Amino acid sequence: MKNSKLLQWSTLLFAFFFVVSSFGQKQDLPESEVEFWDRVQFGGGAGLAIGSEFTSVSLSPQAIYTFNKYVAGGLGLNAGYIRERNFYEAQNYGVSIIGLVSPFPAVQLSAELNQTNYTFKYEDRMRFREQFWDTALLLGAGYSNGSMTIGLQYDVLYDYDRSINGSPLMPFIRVFF
């Protein structure tokens, strides 16, 4: 039974990577014939977690411009909502500037500067509200198969007393079409 499940998941994972890598194939045109919009890629992330007393929703669209086969840069937006019943509610929104460098086809290095506004409302006995801006500078490295990159980022501006994330190290999956 375990081998059957492993085979099913392996086949599904292989099919997913095959489909994603096929989106990343582009026709090579002379530099002078490439239009602006041919160099723009869109992607980002979305998240949804729902439990009996917990809800989390996030959306973070991104767009990058590919300058050449080694360098790309772009912008991103992010928004999110989290609520744990009888404890707290939080919203966030922000922007990011993204720089990507691919020294080798399978390696992607990244730098991402995020500016995010957080608002927390605590629902316990004290019932107070907190709002602040947080800046993060994420430096990362990942394995890339064309349109998808899996890797790890480190927030060099991480503040153990103030940061929202539990750790300065964060895994990521980045997909562009």
mmCIF file with all atom_site columns, C-alpha atoms in Angstrom:
data_model
loop_
_atom_site.group_PDB
_atom_site.id
_atom_site.type_symbol
_atom_site.label_atom_id
_atom_site.label_alt_id
_atom_site.label_comp_id
_atom_site.label_asym_id
_atom_site.label_entity_id
_atom_site.label_seq_id
_atom_site.pdbx_PDB_ins_code
_atom_site.Cartn_x
_atom_site.Cartn_y
_atom_site.Cartn_z
_atom_site.occupancy
_atom_site.B_iso_or_equiv
_atom_site.pdbx_formal_charge
_atom_site.auth_seq_id
_atom_site.auth_comp_id
_atom_site.auth_asym_id
_atom_site.auth_atom_id
_atom_site.pdbx_PDB_model_num
ATOM 1   C CA . MET A 1 1   ? 0.000   0.000  0.000   1.00 0.00 ? 1   MET A CA 1
ATOM 2   C CA . LYS A 1 2   ? 2.788   2.442  0.927   1.00 0.00 ? 2   LYS A CA 1
ATOM 3   C CA . ASN A 1 3   ? 4.653   1.744  -2.350  1.00 0.00 ? 3   ASN A CA 1
ATOM 4   C CA . SER A 1 4   ? 1.461   2.380  -4.322  1.00 0.00 ? 4   SER A CA 1
ATOM 5   C CA . LYS A 1 5   ? 0.988   5.798  -2.672  1.00 0.00 ? 5   LYS A CA 1
ATOM 6   C CA . LEU A 1 6   ? 4.671   6.628  -3.200  1.00 0.00 ? 6   LEU A CA 1
ATOM 7   C CA . LEU A 1 7   ? 4.389   5.722  -6.888  1.00 0.00 ? 7   LEU A CA 1
ATOM 8   C CA . GLN A 1 8   ? 1.246   7.862  -7.259  1.00 0.00 ? 8   GLN A CA 1
ATOM 9   C CA . TRP A 1 9   ? 2.870   10.894 -5.599  1.00 0.00 ? 9   TRP A CA 1
ATOM 10  C CA . SER A 1 10  ? 6.111   10.440 -7.575  1.00 0.00 ? 10  SER A CA 1
ATOM 11  C CA . THR A 1 11  ? 4.177   10.283 -10.851 1.00 0.00 ? 11  THR A CA 1
ATOM 12  C CA . LEU A 1 12  ? 2.135   13.356 -9.924  1.00 0.00 ? 12  LEU A CA 1
ATOM 13  C CA . LEU A 1 13  ? 5.286   15.292 -8.927  1.00 0.00 ? 13  LEU A CA 1
ATOM 14  C CA . PHE A 1 14  ? 7.074   14.292 -12.160 1.00 0.00 ? 14  PHE A CA 1
ATOM 15  C CA . ALA A 1 15  ? 4.043   15.364 -14.244 1.00 0.00 ? 15  ALA A CA 1
ATOM 16  C CA . PHE A 1 16  ? 3.859   18.709 -12.418 1.00 0.00 ? 16  PHE A CA 1
ATOM 17  C CA . PHE A 1 17  ? 7.552   19.480 -13.055 1.00 0.00 ? 17  PHE A CA 1
ATOM 18  C CA . PHE A 1 18  ? 7.216   18.398 -16.701 1.00 0.00 ? 18  PHE A CA 1
ATOM 19  C CA . VAL A 1 19  ? 4.235   20.716 -17.268 1.00 0.00 ? 19  VAL A CA 1
ATOM 20  C CA . VAL A 1 20  ? 5.861   23.648 -15.449 1.00 0.00 ? 20  VAL A CA 1
ATOM 21  C CA . SER A 1 21  ? 9.143   23.244 -17.341 1.00 0.00 ? 21  SER A CA 1
ATOM 22  C CA . SER A 1 22  ? 7.297   23.134 -20.672 1.00 0.00 ? 22  SER A CA 1
ATOM 23  C CA . PHE A 1 23  ? 5.834   26.596 -19.932 1.00 0.00 ? 23  PHE A CA 1
ATOM 24  C CA . GLY A 1 24  ? 9.374   27.911 -19.516 1.00 0.00 ? 24  GLY A CA 1
ATOM 25  C CA . GLN A 1 25  ? 10.415  27.029 -23.093 1.00 0.00 ? 25  GLN A CA 1
ATOM 26  C CA . LYS A 1 26  ? 10.657  30.075 -25.333 1.00 0.00 ? 26  LYS A CA 1
ATOM 27  C CA . GLN A 1 27  ? 11.636  30.493 -28.934 1.00 0.00 ? 27  GLN A CA 1
ATOM 28  C CA . ASP A 1 28  ? 15.060  32.146 -29.296 1.00 0.00 ? 28  ASP A CA 1
ATOM 29  C CA . LEU A 1 29  ? 14.729  35.337 -31.325 1.00 0.00 ? 29  LEU A CA 1
ATOM 30  C CA . PRO A 1 30  ? 17.421  37.821 -32.276 1.00 0.00 ? 30  PRO A CA 1
ATOM 31  C CA . GLU A 1 31  ? 17.797  40.502 -29.579 1.00 0.00 ? 31  GLU A CA 1
ATOM 32  C CA . SER A 1 32  ? 16.472  43.230 -31.886 1.00 0.00 ? 32  SER A CA 1
ATOM 33  C CA . GLU A 1 33  ? 13.195  41.350 -32.558 1.00 0.00 ? 33  GLU A CA 1
ATOM 34  C CA . VAL A 1 34  ? 12.177  40.803 -28.928 1.00 0.00 ? 34  VAL A CA 1
ATOM 35  C CA . GLU A 1 35  ? 9.267   43.053 -27.922 1.00 0.00 ? 35  GLU A CA 1
ATOM 36  C CA . PHE A 1 36  ? 8.862   44.557 -24.441 1.00 0.00 ? 36  PHE A CA 1
ATOM 37  C CA . TRP A 1 37  ? 5.922   42.321 -23.473 1.00 0.00 ? 37  TRP A CA 1
ATOM 38  C CA . ASP A 1 38  ? 7.815   39.214 -24.641 1.00 0.00 ? 38  ASP A CA 1
ATOM 39  C CA . ARG A 1 39  ? 10.263  39.903 -21.805 1.00 0.00 ? 39  ARG A CA 1
ATOM 40  C CA . VAL A 1 40  ? 7.617   40.367 -19.098 1.00 0.00 ? 40  VAL A CA 1
ATOM 41  C CA . GLN A 1 41  ? 6.587   37.420 -16.950 1.00 0.00 ? 41  GLN A CA 1
ATOM 42  C CA . PHE A 1 42  ? 3.819   37.262 -14.362 1.00 0.00 ? 42  PHE A CA 1
ATOM 43  C CA . GLY A 1 43  ? 3.594   35.018 -11.332 1.00 0.00 ? 43  GLY A CA 1
ATOM 44  C CA . GLY A 1 44  ? 3.383   35.121 -7.586  1.00 0.00 ? 44  GLY A CA 1
ATOM 45  C CA . GLY A 1 45  ? 1.720   33.190 -4.851  1.00 0.00 ? 45  GLY A CA 1
ATOM 46  C CA . ALA A 1 46  ? -1.570  32.554 -3.133  1.00 0.00 ? 46  ALA A CA 1
ATOM 47  C CA . GLY A 1 47  ? -2.394  30.847 0.117   1.00 0.00 ? 47  GLY A CA 1
ATOM 48  C CA . LEU A 1 48  ? -5.464  29.604 1.952   1.00 0.00 ? 48  LEU A CA 1
ATOM 49  C CA . ALA A 1 49  ? -5.664  27.813 5.299   1.00 0.00 ? 49  ALA A CA 1
ATOM 50  C CA . ILE A 1 50  ? -8.948  27.199 7.079   1.00 0.00 ? 50  ILE A CA 1
ATOM 51  C CA . GLY A 1 51  ? -9.437  25.431 10.379  1.00 0.00 ? 51  GLY A CA 1
ATOM 52  C CA . SER A 1 52  ? -12.156 25.223 12.989  1.00 0.00 ? 52  SER A CA 1
ATOM 53  C CA . GLU A 1 53  ? -10.960 28.439 14.665  1.00 0.00 ? 53  GLU A CA 1
ATOM 54  C CA . PHE A 1 54  ? -8.310  29.686 12.250  1.00 0.00 ? 54  PHE A CA 1
ATOM 55  C CA . THR A 1 55  ? -8.370  31.366 8.815   1.00 0.00 ? 55  THR A CA 1
ATOM 56  C CA . SER A 1 56  ? -5.467  32.604 6.710   1.00 0.00 ? 56  SER A CA 1
ATOM 57  C CA . VAL A 1 57  ? -5.700  34.052 3.186   1.00 0.00 ? 57  VAL A CA 1
ATOM 58  C CA . SER A 1 58  ? -2.836  35.593 1.197   1.00 0.00 ? 58  SER A CA 1
ATOM 59  C CA . LEU A 1 59  ? -2.241  36.867 -2.312  1.00 0.00 ? 59  LEU A CA 1
ATOM 60  C CA . SER A 1 60  ? 1.065   38.108 -3.735  1.00 0.00 ? 60  SER A CA 1
ATOM 61  C CA . PRO A 1 61  ? 1.167   38.788 -7.490  1.00 0.00 ? 61  PRO A CA 1
ATOM 62  C CA . GLN A 1 62  ? 4.529   39.649 -9.083  1.00 0.00 ? 62  GLN A CA 1
ATOM 63  C CA . ALA A 1 63  ? 5.786   40.785 -12.495 1.00 0.00 ? 63  ALA A CA 1
ATOM 64  C CA . ILE A 1 64  ? 9.384   40.691 -13.731 1.00 0.00 ? 64  ILE A CA 1
ATOM 65  C CA . TYR A 1 65  ? 11.169  41.995 -16.790 1.00 0.00 ? 65  TYR A CA 1
ATOM 66  C CA . THR A 1 66  ? 13.892  39.734 -18.207 1.00 0.00 ? 66  THR A CA 1
ATOM 67  C CA . PHE A 1 67  ? 16.799  41.962 -19.275 1.00 0.00 ? 67  PHE A CA 1
ATOM 68  C CA . ASN A 1 68  ? 18.829  39.023 -20.647 1.00 0.00 ? 68  ASN A CA 1
ATOM 69  C CA . LYS A 1 69  ? 19.239  35.316 -19.890 1.00 0.00 ? 69  LYS A CA 1
ATOM 70  C CA . TYR A 1 70  ? 21.109  36.145 -16.664 1.00 0.00 ? 70  TYR A CA 1
ATOM 71  C CA . VAL A 1 71  ? 19.288  39.133 -15.084 1.00 0.00 ? 71  VAL A CA 1
ATOM 72  C CA . ALA A 1 72  ? 15.638  39.997 -14.346 1.00 0.00 ? 72  ALA A CA 1
ATOM 73  C CA . GLY A 1 73  ? 13.940  42.514 -12.085 1.00 0.00 ? 73  GLY A CA 1
ATOM 74  C CA . GLY A 1 74  ? 10.435  43.461 -11.125 1.00 0.00 ? 74  GLY A CA 1
ATOM 75  C CA . LEU A 1 75  ? 7.774   44.461 -8.655  1.00 0.00 ? 75  LEU A CA 1
ATOM 76  C CA . GLY A 1 76  ? 5.364   42.638 -6.398  1.00 0.00 ? 76  GLY A CA 1
ATOM 77  C CA . LEU A 1 77  ? 2.349   43.315 -4.228  1.00 0.00 ? 77  LEU A CA 1
ATOM 78  C CA . ASN A 1 78  ? 1.195   41.394 -1.187  1.00 0.00 ? 78  ASN A CA 1
ATOM 79  C CA . ALA A 1 79  ? -1.929  41.272 0.916   1.00 0.00 ? 79  ALA A CA 1
ATOM 80  C CA . GLY A 1 80  ? -3.099  38.941 3.619   1.00 0.00 ? 80  GLY A CA 1
ATOM 81  C CA . TYR A 1 81  ? -5.641  38.258 6.325   1.00 0.00 ? 81  TYR A CA 1
ATOM 82  C CA . ILE A 1 82  ? -5.281  36.001 9.372   1.00 0.00 ? 82  ILE A CA 1
ATOM 83  C CA . ARG A 1 83  ? -7.767  35.367 12.160  1.00 0.00 ? 83  ARG A CA 1
ATOM 84  C CA . GLU A 1 84  ? -7.726  33.085 15.143  1.00 0.00 ? 84  GLU A CA 1
ATOM 85  C CA . ARG A 1 85  ? -11.105 33.149 16.874  1.00 0.00 ? 85  ARG A CA 1
ATOM 86  C CA . ASN A 1 86  ? -11.150 34.771 20.325  1.00 0.00 ? 86  ASN A CA 1
ATOM 87  C CA . PHE A 1 87  ? -7.460  35.654 20.049  1.00 0.00 ? 87  PHE A CA 1
ATOM 88  C CA . TYR A 1 88  ? -6.440  38.006 17.223  1.00 0.00 ? 88  TYR A CA 1
ATOM 89  C CA . GLU A 1 89  ? -7.084  39.291 13.718  1.00 0.00 ? 89  GLU A CA 1
ATOM 90  C CA . ALA A 1 90  ? -4.402  40.641 11.372  1.00 0.00 ? 90  ALA A CA 1
ATOM 91  C CA . GLN A 1 91  ? -4.245  42.240 7.945   1.00 0.00 ? 91  GLN A CA 1
ATOM 92  C CA . ASN A 1 92  ? -1.201  43.135 5.898   1.00 0.00 ? 92  ASN A CA 1
ATOM 93  C CA . TYR A 1 93  ? -0.438  44.820 2.585   1.00 0.00 ? 93  TYR A CA 1
ATOM 94  C CA . GLY A 1 94  ? 2.772   45.878 0.936   1.00 0.00 ? 94  GLY A CA 1
ATOM 95  C CA . VAL A 1 95  ? 5.076   46.145 -2.043  1.00 0.00 ? 95  VAL A CA 1
ATOM 96  C CA . SER A 1 96  ? 8.374   44.573 -3.052  1.00 0.00 ? 96  SER A CA 1
ATOM 97  C CA . ILE A 1 97  ? 11.211  45.141 -5.485  1.00 0.00 ? 97  ILE A CA 1
ATOM 98  C CA . ILE A 1 98  ? 12.738  41.944 -6.865  1.00 0.00 ? 98  ILE A CA 1
ATOM 99  C CA . GLY A 1 99  ? 16.119  41.305 -8.483  1.00 0.00 ? 99  GLY A CA 1
ATOM 100 C CA . LEU A 1 100 ? 17.022  37.907 -9.967  1.00 0.00 ? 100 LEU A CA 1
ATOM 101 C CA . VAL A 1 101 ? 20.375  36.671 -11.274 1.00 0.00 ? 101 VAL A CA 1
ATOM 102 C CA . SER A 1 102 ? 20.877  33.271 -12.929 1.00 0.00 ? 102 SER A CA 1
ATOM 103 C CA . PRO A 1 103 ? 24.627  32.613 -13.283 1.00 0.00 ? 103 PRO A CA 1
ATOM 104 C CA . PHE A 1 104 ? 23.850  29.061 -14.452 1.00 0.00 ? 104 PHE A CA 1
ATOM 105 C CA . PRO A 1 105 ? 20.583  27.708 -15.943 1.00 0.00 ? 105 PRO A CA 1
ATOM 106 C CA . ALA A 1 106 ? 19.691  25.698 -12.813 1.00 0.00 ? 106 ALA A CA 1
ATOM 107 C CA . VAL A 1 107 ? 20.727  28.344 -10.239 1.00 0.00 ? 107 VAL A CA 1
ATOM 108 C CA . GLN A 1 108 ? 18.790  31.500 -9.347  1.00 0.00 ? 108 GLN A CA 1
ATOM 109 C CA . LEU A 1 109 ? 20.057  34.093 -6.869  1.00 0.00 ? 109 LEU A CA 1
ATOM 110 C CA . SER A 1 110 ? 17.606  36.702 -5.616  1.00 0.00 ? 110 SER A CA 1
ATOM 111 C CA . ALA A 1 111 ? 17.325  39.914 -3.646  1.00 0.00 ? 111 ALA A CA 1
ATOM 112 C CA . GLU A 1 112 ? 13.898  41.149 -2.580  1.00 0.00 ? 112 GLU A CA 1
ATOM 113 C CA . LEU A 1 113 ? 13.156  44.316 -0.641  1.00 0.00 ? 113 LEU A CA 1
ATOM 114 C CA . ASN A 1 114 ? 9.711   44.191 1.032   1.00 0.00 ? 114 ASN A CA 1
ATOM 115 C CA . GLN A 1 115 ? 7.858   47.016 2.744   1.00 0.00 ? 115 GLN A CA 1
ATOM 116 C CA . THR A 1 116 ? 4.740   45.704 4.494   1.00 0.00 ? 116 THR A CA 1
ATOM 117 C CA . ASN A 1 117 ? 2.126   47.299 6.756   1.00 0.00 ? 117 ASN A CA 1
ATOM 118 C CA . TYR A 1 118 ? 0.713   45.079 9.498   1.00 0.00 ? 118 TYR A CA 1
ATOM 119 C CA . THR A 1 119 ? -2.389  45.706 11.616  1.00 0.00 ? 119 THR A CA 1
ATOM 120 C CA . PHE A 1 120 ? -3.145  43.437 14.581  1.00 0.00 ? 120 PHE A CA 1
ATOM 121 C CA . LYS A 1 121 ? -6.300  43.477 16.689  1.00 0.00 ? 121 LYS A CA 1
ATOM 122 C CA . TYR A 1 122 ? -6.111  41.348 19.808  1.00 0.00 ? 122 TYR A CA 1
ATOM 123 C CA . GLU A 1 123 ? -9.469  40.076 21.069  1.00 0.00 ? 123 GLU A CA 1
ATOM 124 C CA . ASP A 1 124 ? -8.473  38.836 24.502  1.00 0.00 ? 124 ASP A CA 1
ATOM 125 C CA . ARG A 1 125 ? -9.176  40.714 27.758  1.00 0.00 ? 125 ARG A CA 1
ATOM 126 C CA . MET A 1 126 ? -7.026  43.737 26.821  1.00 0.00 ? 126 MET A CA 1
ATOM 127 C CA . ARG A 1 127 ? -8.523  44.296 23.352  1.00 0.00 ? 127 ARG A CA 1
ATOM 128 C CA . PHE A 1 128 ? -5.809  46.471 21.844  1.00 0.00 ? 128 PHE A CA 1
ATOM 129 C CA . ARG A 1 129 ? -4.716  47.279 18.310  1.00 0.00 ? 129 ARG A CA 1
ATOM 130 C CA . GLU A 1 130 ? -1.196  47.536 16.920  1.00 0.00 ? 130 GLU A CA 1
ATOM 131 C CA . GLN A 1 131 ? -0.156  48.849 13.505  1.00 0.00 ? 131 GLN A CA 1
ATOM 132 C CA . PHE A 1 132 ? 3.353   49.154 12.068  1.00 0.00 ? 132 PHE A CA 1
ATOM 133 C CA . TRP A 1 133 ? 5.478   48.960 8.925   1.00 0.00 ? 133 TRP A CA 1
ATOM 134 C CA . ASP A 1 134 ? 8.115   46.256 8.557   1.00 0.00 ? 134 ASP A CA 1
ATOM 135 C CA . THR A 1 135 ? 11.005  46.231 6.089   1.00 0.00 ? 135 THR A CA 1
ATOM 136 C CA . ALA A 1 136 ? 12.626  42.965 4.995   1.00 0.00 ? 136 ALA A CA 1
ATOM 137 C CA . LEU A 1 137 ? 15.633  42.437 2.710   1.00 0.00 ? 137 LEU A CA 1
ATOM 138 C CA . LEU A 1 138 ? 15.551  38.831 1.560   1.00 0.00 ? 138 LEU A CA 1
ATOM 139 C CA . LEU A 1 139 ? 18.649  37.332 -0.065  1.00 0.00 ? 139 LEU A CA 1
ATOM 140 C CA . GLY A 1 140 ? 18.055  33.921 -1.564  1.00 0.00 ? 140 GLY A CA 1
ATOM 141 C CA . ALA A 1 141 ? 19.300  31.067 -3.681  1.00 0.00 ? 141 ALA A CA 1
ATOM 142 C CA . GLY A 1 142 ? 17.360  28.330 -5.368  1.00 0.00 ? 142 GLY A CA 1
ATOM 143 C CA . TYR A 1 143 ? 17.180  25.563 -7.934  1.00 0.00 ? 143 TYR A CA 1
ATOM 144 C CA . SER A 1 144 ? 15.419  26.668 -11.124 1.00 0.00 ? 144 SER A CA 1
ATOM 145 C CA . ASN A 1 145 ? 13.945  24.579 -13.945 1.00 0.00 ? 145 ASN A CA 1
ATOM 146 C CA . GLY A 1 146 ? 12.909  27.544 -16.091 1.00 0.00 ? 146 GLY A CA 1
ATOM 147 C CA . SER A 1 147 ? 9.646   28.984 -14.851 1.00 0.00 ? 147 SER A CA 1
ATOM 148 C CA . MET A 1 148 ? 9.753   27.549 -11.306 1.00 0.00 ? 148 MET A CA 1
ATOM 149 C CA . THR A 1 149 ? 12.374  28.040 -8.596  1.00 0.00 ? 149 THR A CA 1
ATOM 150 C CA . ILE A 1 150 ? 12.561  26.319 -5.214  1.00 0.00 ? 150 ILE A CA 1
ATOM 151 C CA . GLY A 1 151 ? 14.943  27.731 -2.636  1.00 0.00 ? 151 GLY A CA 1
ATOM 152 C CA . LEU A 1 152 ? 15.729  29.419 0.643   1.00 0.00 ? 152 LEU A CA 1
ATOM 153 C CA . GLN A 1 153 ? 15.799  33.128 1.555   1.00 0.00 ? 153 GLN A CA 1
ATOM 154 C CA . TYR A 1 154 ? 17.462  34.901 4.490   1.00 0.00 ? 154 TYR A CA 1
ATOM 155 C CA . ASP A 1 155 ? 16.138  38.212 5.867   1.00 0.00 ? 155 ASP A CA 1
ATOM 156 C CA . VAL A 1 156 ? 19.267  40.277 6.609   1.00 0.00 ? 156 VAL A CA 1
ATOM 157 C CA . LEU A 1 157 ? 17.132  42.940 8.389   1.00 0.00 ? 157 LEU A CA 1
ATOM 158 C CA . TYR A 1 158 ? 15.458  40.389 10.691  1.00 0.00 ? 158 TYR A CA 1
ATOM 159 C CA . ASP A 1 159 ? 14.803  41.696 14.227  1.00 0.00 ? 159 ASP A CA 1
ATOM 160 C CA . TYR A 1 160 ? 14.141  38.932 16.765  1.00 0.00 ? 160 TYR A CA 1
ATOM 161 C CA . ASP A 1 161 ? 12.111  41.318 18.951  1.00 0.00 ? 161 ASP A CA 1
ATOM 162 C CA . ARG A 1 162 ? 9.986   42.885 16.200  1.00 0.00 ? 162 ARG A CA 1
ATOM 163 C CA . SER A 1 163 ? 9.824   40.655 13.104  1.00 0.00 ? 163 SER A CA 1
ATOM 164 C CA . ILE A 1 164 ? 6.596   38.889 12.189  1.00 0.00 ? 164 ILE A CA 1
ATOM 165 C CA . ASN A 1 165 ? 8.283   35.700 10.976  1.00 0.00 ? 165 ASN A CA 1
ATOM 166 C CA . GLY A 1 166 ? 9.548   33.145 13.451  1.00 0.00 ? 166 GLY A CA 1
ATOM 167 C CA . SER A 1 167 ? 12.943  32.865 11.746  1.00 0.00 ? 167 SER A CA 1
ATOM 168 C CA . PRO A 1 168 ? 15.086  34.873 9.315   1.00 0.00 ? 168 PRO A CA 1
ATOM 169 C CA . LEU A 1 169 ? 15.317  31.765 7.079   1.00 0.00 ? 169 LEU A CA 1
ATOM 170 C CA . MET A 1 170 ? 12.333  31.166 4.805   1.00 0.00 ? 170 MET A CA 1
ATOM 171 C CA . PRO A 1 171 ? 11.796  28.539 2.102   1.00 0.00 ? 171 PRO A CA 1
ATOM 172 C CA . PHE A 1 172 ? 10.141  29.738 -1.111  1.00 0.00 ? 172 PHE A CA 1
ATOM 173 C CA . ILE A 1 173 ? 8.617   28.520 -4.362  1.00 0.00 ? 173 ILE A CA 1
ATOM 174 C CA . ARG A 1 174 ? 8.593   31.102 -7.163  1.00 0.00 ? 174 ARG A CA 1
ATOM 175 C CA . VAL A 1 175 ? 6.651   30.535 -10.407 1.00 0.00 ? 175 VAL A CA 1
ATOM 176 C CA . PHE A 1 176 ? 6.526   32.844 -13.442 1.00 0.00 ? 176 PHE A CA 1
ATOM 177 C CA . PHE A 1 177 ? 4.699   32.348 -16.743 1.00 0.00 ? 177 PHE A CA 1
#
